[in-house]
PDB file of C-alpha atoms in Angstrom:
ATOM      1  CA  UNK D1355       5.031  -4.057  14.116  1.00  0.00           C
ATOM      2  CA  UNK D1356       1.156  -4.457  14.621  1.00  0.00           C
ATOM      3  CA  UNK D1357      -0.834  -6.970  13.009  1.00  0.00           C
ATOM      4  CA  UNK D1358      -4.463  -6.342  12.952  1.00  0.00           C
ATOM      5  CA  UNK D1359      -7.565  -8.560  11.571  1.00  0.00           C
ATOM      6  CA  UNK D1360      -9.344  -6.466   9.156  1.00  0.00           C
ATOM      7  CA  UNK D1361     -11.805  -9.318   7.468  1.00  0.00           C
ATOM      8  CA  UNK D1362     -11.372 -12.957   8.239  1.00  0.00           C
ATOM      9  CA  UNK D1363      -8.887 -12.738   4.848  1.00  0.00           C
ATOM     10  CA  UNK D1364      -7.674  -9.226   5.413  1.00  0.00           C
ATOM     11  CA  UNK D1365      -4.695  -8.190   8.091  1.00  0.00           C
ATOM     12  CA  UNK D1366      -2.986  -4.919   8.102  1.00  0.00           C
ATOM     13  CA  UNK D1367       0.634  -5.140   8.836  1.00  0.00           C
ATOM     14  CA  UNK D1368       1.260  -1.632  10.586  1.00  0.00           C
ATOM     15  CA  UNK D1369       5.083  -0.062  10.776  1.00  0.00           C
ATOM     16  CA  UNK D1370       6.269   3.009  12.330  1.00  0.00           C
ATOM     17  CA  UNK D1371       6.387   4.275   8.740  1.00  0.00           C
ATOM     18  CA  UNK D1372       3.884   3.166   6.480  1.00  0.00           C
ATOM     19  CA  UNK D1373       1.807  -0.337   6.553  1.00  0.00           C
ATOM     20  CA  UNK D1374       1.472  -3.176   4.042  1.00  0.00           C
ATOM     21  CA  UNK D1375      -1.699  -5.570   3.971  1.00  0.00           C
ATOM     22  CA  UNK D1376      -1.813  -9.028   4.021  1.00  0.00           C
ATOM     23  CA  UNK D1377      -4.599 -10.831   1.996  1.00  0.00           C
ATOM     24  CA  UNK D1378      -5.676 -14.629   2.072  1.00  0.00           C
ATOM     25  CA  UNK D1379      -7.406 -17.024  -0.562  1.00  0.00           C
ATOM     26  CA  UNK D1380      -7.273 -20.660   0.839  1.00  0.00           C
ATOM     27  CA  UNK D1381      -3.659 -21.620   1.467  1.00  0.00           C
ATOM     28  CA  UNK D1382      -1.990 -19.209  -0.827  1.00  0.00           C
ATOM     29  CA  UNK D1383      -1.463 -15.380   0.627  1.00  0.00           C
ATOM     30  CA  UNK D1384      -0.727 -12.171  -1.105  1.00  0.00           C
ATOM     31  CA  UNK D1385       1.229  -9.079   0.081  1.00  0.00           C
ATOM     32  CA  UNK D1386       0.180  -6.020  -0.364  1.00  0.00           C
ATOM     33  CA  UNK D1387       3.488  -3.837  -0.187  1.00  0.00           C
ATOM     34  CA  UNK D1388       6.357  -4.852   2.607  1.00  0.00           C
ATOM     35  CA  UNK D1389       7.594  -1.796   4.499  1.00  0.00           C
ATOM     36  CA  UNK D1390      11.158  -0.084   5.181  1.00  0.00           C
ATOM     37  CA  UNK D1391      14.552  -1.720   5.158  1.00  0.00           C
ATOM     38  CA  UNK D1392      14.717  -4.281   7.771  1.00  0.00           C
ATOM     39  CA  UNK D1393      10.696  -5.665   7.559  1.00  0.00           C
ATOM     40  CA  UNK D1394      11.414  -8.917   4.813  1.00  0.00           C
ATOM     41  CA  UNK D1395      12.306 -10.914   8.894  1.00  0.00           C
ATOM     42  CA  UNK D1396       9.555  -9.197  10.476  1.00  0.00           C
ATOM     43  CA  UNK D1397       6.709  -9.603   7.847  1.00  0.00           C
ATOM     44  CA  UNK D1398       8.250 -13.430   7.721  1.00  0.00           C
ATOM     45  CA  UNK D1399       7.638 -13.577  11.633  1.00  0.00           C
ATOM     46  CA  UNK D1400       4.428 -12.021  11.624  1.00  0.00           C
ATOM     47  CA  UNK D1401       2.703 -14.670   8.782  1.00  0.00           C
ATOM     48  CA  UNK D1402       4.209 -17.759  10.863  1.00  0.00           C
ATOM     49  CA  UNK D1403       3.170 -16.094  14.486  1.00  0.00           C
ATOM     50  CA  UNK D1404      -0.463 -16.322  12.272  1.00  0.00           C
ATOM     51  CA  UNK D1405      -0.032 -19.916  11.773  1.00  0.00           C
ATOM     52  CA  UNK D1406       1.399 -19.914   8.256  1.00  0.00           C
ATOM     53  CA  UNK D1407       4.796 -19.961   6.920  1.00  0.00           C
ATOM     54  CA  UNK D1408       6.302 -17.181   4.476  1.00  0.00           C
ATOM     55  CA  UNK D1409       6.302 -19.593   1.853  1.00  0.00           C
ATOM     56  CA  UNK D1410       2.978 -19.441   1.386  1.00  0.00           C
ATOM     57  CA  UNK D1411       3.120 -16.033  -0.151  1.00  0.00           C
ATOM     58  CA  UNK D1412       3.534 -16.171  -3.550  1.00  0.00           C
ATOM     59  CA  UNK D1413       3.441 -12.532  -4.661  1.00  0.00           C
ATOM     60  CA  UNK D1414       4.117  -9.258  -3.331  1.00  0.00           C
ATOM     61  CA  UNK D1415       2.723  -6.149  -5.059  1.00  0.00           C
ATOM     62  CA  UNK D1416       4.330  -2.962  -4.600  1.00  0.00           C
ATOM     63  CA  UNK D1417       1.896   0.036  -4.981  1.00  0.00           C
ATOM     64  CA  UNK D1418       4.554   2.775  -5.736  1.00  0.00           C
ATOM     65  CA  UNK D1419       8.620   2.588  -5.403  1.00  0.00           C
ATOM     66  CA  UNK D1420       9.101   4.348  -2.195  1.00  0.00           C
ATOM     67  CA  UNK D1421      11.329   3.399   0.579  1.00  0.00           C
ATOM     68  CA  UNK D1422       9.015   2.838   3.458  1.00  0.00           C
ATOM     69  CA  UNK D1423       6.631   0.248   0.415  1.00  0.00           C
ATOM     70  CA  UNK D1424       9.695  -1.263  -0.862  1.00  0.00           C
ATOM     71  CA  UNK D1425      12.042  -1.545   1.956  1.00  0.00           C
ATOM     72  CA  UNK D1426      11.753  -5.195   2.758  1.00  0.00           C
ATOM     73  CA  UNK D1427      10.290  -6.452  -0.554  1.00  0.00           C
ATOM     74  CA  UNK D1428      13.662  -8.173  -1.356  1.00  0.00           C
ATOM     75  CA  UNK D1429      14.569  -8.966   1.767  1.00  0.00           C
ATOM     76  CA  UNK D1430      11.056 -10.814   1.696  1.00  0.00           C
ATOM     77  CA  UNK D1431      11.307 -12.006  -1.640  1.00  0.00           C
ATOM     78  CA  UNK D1432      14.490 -13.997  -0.732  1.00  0.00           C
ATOM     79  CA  UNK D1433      12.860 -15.427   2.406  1.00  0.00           C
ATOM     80  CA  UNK D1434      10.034 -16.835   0.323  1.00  0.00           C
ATOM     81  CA  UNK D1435      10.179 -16.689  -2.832  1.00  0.00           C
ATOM     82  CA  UNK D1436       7.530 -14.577  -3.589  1.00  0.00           C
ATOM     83  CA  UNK D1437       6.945 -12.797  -6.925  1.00  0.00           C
ATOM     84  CA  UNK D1438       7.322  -9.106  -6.920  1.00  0.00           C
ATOM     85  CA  UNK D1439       5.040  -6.968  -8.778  1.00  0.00           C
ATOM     86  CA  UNK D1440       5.424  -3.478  -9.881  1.00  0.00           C
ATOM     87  CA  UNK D1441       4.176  -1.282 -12.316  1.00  0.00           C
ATOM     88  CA  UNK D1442       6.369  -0.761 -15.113  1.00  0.00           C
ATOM     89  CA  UNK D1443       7.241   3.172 -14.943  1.00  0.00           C
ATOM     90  CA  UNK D1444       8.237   2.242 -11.087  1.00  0.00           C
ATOM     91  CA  UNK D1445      10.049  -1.179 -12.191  1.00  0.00           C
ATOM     92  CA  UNK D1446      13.696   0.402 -12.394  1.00  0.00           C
ATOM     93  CA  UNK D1447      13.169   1.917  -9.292  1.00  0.00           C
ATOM     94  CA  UNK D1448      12.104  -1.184  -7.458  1.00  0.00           C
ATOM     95  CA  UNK D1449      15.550  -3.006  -9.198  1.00  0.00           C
ATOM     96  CA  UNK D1450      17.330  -0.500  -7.730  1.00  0.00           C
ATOM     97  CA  UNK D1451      18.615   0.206 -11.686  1.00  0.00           C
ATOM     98  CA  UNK D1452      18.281   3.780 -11.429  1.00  0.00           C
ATOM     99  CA  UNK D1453      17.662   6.171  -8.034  1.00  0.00           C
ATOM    100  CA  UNK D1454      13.778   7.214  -8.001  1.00  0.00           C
ATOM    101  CA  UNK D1455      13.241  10.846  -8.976  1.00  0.00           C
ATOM    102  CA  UNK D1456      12.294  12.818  -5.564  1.00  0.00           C
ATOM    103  CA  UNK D1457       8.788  14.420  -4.608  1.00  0.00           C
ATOM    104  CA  UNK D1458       7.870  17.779  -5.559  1.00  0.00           C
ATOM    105  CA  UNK D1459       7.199  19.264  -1.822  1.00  0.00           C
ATOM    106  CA  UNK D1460       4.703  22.279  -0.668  1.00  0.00           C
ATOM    107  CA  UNK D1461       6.285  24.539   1.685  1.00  0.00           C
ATOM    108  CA  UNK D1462       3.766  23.265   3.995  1.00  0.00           C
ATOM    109  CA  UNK D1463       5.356  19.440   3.870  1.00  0.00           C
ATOM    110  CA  UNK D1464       8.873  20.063   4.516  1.00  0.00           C
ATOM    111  CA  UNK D1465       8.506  19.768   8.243  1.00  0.00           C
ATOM    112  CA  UNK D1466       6.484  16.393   7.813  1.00  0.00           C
ATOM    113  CA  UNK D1467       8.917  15.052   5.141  1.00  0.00           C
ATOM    114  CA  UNK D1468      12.102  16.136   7.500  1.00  0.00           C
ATOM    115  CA  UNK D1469       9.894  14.160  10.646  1.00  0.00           C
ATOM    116  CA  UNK D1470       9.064  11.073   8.381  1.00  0.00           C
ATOM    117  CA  UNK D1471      12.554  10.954   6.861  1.00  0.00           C
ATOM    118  CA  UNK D1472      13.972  10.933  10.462  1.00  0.00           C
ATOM    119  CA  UNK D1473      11.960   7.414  11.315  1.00  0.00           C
ATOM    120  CA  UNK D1474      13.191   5.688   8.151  1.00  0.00           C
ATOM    121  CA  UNK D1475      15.998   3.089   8.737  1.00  0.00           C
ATOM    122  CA  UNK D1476      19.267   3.721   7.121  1.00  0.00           C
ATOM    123  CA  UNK D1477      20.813   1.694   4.493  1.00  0.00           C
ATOM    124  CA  UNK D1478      20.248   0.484   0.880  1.00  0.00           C
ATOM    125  CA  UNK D1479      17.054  -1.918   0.438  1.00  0.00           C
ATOM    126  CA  UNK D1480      18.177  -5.510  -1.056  1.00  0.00           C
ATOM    127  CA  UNK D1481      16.691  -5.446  -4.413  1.00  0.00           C
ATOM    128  CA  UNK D1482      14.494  -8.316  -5.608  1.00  0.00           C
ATOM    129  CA  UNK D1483      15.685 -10.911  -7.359  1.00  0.00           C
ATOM    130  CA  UNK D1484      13.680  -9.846 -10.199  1.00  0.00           C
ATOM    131  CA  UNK D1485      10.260  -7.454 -10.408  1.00  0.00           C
ATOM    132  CA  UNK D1486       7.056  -8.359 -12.683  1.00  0.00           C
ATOM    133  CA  UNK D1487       6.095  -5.652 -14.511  1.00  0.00           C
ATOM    134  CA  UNK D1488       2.427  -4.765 -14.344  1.00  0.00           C
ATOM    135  CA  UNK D1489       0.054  -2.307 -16.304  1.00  0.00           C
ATOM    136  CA  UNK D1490      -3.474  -0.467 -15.889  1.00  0.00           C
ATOM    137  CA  UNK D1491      -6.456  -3.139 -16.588  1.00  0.00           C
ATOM    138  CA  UNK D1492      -4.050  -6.379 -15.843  1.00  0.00           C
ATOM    139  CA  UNK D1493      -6.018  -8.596 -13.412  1.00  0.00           C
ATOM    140  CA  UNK D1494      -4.063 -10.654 -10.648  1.00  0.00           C
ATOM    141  CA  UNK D1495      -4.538 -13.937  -9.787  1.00  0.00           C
ATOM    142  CA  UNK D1496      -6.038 -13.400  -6.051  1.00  0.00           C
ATOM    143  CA  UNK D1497      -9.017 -12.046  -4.259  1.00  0.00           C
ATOM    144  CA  UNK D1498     -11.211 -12.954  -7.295  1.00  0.00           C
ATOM    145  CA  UNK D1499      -9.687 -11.454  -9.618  1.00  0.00           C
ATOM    146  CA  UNK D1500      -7.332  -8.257  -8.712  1.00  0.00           C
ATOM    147  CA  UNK D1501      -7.710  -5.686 -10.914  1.00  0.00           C
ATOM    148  CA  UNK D1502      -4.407  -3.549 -11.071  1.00  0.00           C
ATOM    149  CA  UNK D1503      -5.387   0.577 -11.429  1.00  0.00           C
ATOM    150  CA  UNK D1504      -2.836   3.270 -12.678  1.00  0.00           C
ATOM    151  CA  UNK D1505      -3.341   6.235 -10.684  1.00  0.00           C
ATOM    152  CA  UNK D1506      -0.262   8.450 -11.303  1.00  0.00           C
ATOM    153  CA  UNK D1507       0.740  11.714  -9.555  1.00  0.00           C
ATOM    154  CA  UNK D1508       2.423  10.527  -6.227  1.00  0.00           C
ATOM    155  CA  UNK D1509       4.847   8.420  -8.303  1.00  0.00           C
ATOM    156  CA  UNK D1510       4.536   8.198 -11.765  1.00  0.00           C
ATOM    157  CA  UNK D1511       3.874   4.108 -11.479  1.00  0.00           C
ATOM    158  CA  UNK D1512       2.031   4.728  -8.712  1.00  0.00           C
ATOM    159  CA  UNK D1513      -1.125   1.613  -8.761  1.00  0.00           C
ATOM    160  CA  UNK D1514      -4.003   0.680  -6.573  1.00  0.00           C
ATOM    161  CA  UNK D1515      -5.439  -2.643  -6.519  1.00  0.00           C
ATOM    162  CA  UNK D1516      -9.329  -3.051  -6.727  1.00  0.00           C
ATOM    163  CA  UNK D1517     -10.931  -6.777  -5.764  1.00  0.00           C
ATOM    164  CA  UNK D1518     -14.550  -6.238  -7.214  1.00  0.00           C
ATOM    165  CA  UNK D1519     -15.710 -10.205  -6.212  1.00  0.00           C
ATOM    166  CA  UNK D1520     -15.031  -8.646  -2.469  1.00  0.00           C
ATOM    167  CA  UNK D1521     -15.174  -4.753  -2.647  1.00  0.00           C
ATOM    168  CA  UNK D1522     -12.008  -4.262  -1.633  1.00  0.00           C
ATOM    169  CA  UNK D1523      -9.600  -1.349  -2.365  1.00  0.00           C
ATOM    170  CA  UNK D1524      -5.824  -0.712  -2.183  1.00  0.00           C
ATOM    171  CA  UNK D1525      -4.672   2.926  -2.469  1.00  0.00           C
ATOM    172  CA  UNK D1526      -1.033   2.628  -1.846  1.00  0.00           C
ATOM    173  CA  UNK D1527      -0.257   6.513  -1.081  1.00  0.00           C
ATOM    174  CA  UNK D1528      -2.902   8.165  -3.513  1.00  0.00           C
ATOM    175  CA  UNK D1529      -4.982   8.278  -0.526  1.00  0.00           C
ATOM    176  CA  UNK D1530      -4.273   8.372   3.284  1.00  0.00           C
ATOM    177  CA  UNK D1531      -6.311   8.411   6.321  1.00  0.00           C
ATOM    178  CA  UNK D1532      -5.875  11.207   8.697  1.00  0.00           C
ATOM    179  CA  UNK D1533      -5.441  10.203  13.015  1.00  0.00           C
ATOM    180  CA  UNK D1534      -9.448  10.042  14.373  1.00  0.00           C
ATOM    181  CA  UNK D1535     -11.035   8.629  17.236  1.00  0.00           C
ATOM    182  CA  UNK D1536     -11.225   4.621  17.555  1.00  0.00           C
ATOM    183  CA  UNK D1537      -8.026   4.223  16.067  1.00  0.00           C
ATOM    184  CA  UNK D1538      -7.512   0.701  15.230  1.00  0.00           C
ATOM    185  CA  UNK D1539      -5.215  -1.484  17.602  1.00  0.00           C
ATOM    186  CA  UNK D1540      -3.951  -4.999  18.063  1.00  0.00           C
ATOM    187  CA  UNK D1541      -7.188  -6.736  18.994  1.00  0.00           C
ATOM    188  CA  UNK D1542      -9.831  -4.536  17.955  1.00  0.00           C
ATOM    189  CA  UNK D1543     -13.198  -5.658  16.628  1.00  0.00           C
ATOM    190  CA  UNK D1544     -13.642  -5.770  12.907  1.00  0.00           C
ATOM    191  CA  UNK D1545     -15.126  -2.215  13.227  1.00  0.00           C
ATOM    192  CA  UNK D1546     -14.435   1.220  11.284  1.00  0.00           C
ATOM    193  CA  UNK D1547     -13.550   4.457  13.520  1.00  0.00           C
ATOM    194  CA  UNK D1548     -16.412   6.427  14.050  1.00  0.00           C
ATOM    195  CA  UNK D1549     -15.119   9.269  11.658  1.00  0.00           C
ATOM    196  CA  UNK D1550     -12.561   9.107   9.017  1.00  0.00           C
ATOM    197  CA  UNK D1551     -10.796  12.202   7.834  1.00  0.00           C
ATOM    198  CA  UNK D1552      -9.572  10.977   3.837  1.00  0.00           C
ATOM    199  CA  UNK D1553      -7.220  13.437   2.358  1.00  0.00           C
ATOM    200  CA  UNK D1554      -4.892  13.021  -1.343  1.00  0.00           C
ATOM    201  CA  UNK D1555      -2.017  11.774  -0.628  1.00  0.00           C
ATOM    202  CA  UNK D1556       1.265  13.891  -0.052  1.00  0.00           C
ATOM    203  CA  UNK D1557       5.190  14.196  -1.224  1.00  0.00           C
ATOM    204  CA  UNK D1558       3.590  13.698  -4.882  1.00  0.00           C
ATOM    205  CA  UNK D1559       5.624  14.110  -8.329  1.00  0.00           C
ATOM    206  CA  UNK D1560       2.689  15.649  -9.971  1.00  0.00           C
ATOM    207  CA  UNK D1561      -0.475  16.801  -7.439  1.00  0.00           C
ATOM    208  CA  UNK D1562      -2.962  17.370 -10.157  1.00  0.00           C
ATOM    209  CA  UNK D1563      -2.283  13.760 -11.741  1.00  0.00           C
ATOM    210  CA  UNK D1564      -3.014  12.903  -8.506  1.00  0.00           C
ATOM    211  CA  UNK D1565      -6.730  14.373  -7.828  1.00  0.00           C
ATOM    212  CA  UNK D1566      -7.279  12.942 -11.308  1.00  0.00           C
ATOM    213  CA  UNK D1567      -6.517   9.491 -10.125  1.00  0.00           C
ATOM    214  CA  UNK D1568      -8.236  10.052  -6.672  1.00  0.00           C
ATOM    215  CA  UNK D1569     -11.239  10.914  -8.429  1.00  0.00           C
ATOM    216  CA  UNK D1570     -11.030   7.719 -10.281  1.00  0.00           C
ATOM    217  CA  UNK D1571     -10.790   5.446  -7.177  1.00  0.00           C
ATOM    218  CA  UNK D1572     -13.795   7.361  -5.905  1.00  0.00           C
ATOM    219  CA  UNK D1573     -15.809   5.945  -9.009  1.00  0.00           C
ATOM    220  CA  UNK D1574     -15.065   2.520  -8.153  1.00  0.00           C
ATOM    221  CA  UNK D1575     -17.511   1.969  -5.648  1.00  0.00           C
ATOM    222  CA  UNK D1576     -15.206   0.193  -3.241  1.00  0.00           C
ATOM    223  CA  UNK D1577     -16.939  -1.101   0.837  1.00  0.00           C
ATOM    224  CA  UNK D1578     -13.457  -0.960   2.054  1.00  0.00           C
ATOM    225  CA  UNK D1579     -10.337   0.876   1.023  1.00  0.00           C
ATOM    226  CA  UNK D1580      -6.628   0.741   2.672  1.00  0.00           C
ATOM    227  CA  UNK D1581      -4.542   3.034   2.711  1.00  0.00           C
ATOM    228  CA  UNK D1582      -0.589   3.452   2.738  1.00  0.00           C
ATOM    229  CA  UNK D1583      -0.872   5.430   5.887  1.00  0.00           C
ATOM    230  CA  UNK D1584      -4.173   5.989   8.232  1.00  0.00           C
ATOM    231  CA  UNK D1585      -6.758   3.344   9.467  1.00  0.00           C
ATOM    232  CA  UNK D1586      -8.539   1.542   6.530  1.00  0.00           C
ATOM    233  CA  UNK D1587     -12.195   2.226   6.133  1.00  0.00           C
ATOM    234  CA  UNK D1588     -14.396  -0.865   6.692  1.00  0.00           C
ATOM    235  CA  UNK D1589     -17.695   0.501   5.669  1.00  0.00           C
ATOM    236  CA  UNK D1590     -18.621   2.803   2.963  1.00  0.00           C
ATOM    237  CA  UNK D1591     -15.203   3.711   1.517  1.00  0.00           C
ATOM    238  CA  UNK D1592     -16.745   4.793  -1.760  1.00  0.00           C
ATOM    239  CA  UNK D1593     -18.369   7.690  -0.151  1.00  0.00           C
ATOM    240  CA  UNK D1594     -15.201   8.687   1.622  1.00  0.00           C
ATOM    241  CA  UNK D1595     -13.332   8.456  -1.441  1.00  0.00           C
ATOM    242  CA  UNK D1596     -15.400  10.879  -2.947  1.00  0.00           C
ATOM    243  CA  UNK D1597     -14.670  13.722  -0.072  1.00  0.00           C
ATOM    244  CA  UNK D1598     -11.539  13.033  -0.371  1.00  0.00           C
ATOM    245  CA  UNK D1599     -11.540  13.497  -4.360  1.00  0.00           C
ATOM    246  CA  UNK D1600     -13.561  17.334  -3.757  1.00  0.00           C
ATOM    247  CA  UNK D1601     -10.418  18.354  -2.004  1.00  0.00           C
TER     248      UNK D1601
END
């Protein structure tokens, strides 16, 4: 796994599926999903090799229920004894009360499902010892006040967090960032990539609930935005958003 400094509060936490993001106010720390099956140890390694111990995370928020977001939330959870947030519609998923209801593909995202499938550990994730549930509007106790956005379509519970005291944005997988030049790395500057390539995001329930709820994060007016998968964008997001909403 790669950790990266984003902002002096901000690290991305990058897997070979997927990424999570790990914020900072003072002592107390936030996690911003938790990757596939297997990535509660790692994530745990990665906060102490950062000079802090898992312990000081006190909640994990889950953007949507899927595996490589999910994964290691329990696993985590048990380590730490974080709180785990999730929307309510993705709740039972996240429990692991009820199997998650599968994406409705394009012909054109088979191959890419059958690739990203192939990377994903085996196994059944440990479910969390219990799951917060979470609704559109709610604001969350970090980064100034977090301010927890529906955006259905990829999953139905599908949310994106929005820190307005900071200008900060979470998509989860509503949004991802396609491969450009000046890809971020382990010890980069605190620098976008020269171009960024946003697209909606893919393997959705419901794609037109999903350009609805892109379009919404574009009005937000976010510096920065995150993304499941792809480099963040450091500068400018809300323009980006919005190209990626005209799709």
């Amino acid at each position: 796994m790669d950790v990266i400094e984003l902002l002096p509060r901000l690290h991305l936490l990058r897997f070979p599926v997927g990424q999570a993001y790990l914020w900072r106010d003072g002592e107390e720390l936030t996690l911003i999903d938790a990757g596939t099956i297997g990535a509660g140890p790692v994530i745990a390694g990665a906060i102490r090799a950062l000079g802090r111990a898992p312990e000081d995370v006190r909640r994990v928020v889950l953007t949507h229920f899927h595996e490589d977001h999910v994964g290691g939330a329990g696993e985590f959870a048990a380590l730490s004894g974080a709180e785990v947030l999730a929307h309510r519609l993705d709740a039972p998923f996240v429990r692991g009360a009820a199997p998650g209801p599968a994406p409705r593909l394009a012909e054109w995202e088979l191959p890419i499902r059958a690739e990203v499938a192939g990377r994903l550990p085996e196994g059944t994730p440990l479910p969390p010892p219990s799951v917060t549930e979470v609704t559109d509007g709610e604001v969350l106790g970090f980064g100034g006040g977090a301010q927890v956005v529906h955006v259905p379509g990829h999953t139905d519970g599908s949310i994106a967090l929005f820190l307005p005291a900071e200008g900060v944005l979470f998509t989860g997988d509503t949004v991802a960032a396609l491969p450009a030049e000046g890809v971020l790395s382990p010890g980069d500057p605190v620098a976008a990539p020269a171009e960024h390539t946003l697209i909606p995001g893919v393997f959705n329930l419901d794609r037109d609930r999903l350009l609805a709820s892109v379009r919404r994060l574009a009005g937000l007016g976010a510096e920065v935005a995150c993304f499941g998968h792809g480099d963040p964008v450091l500068r400018g997001a809300a323009a980006a958003l919005r190209g990626a909403a005209a799709m």
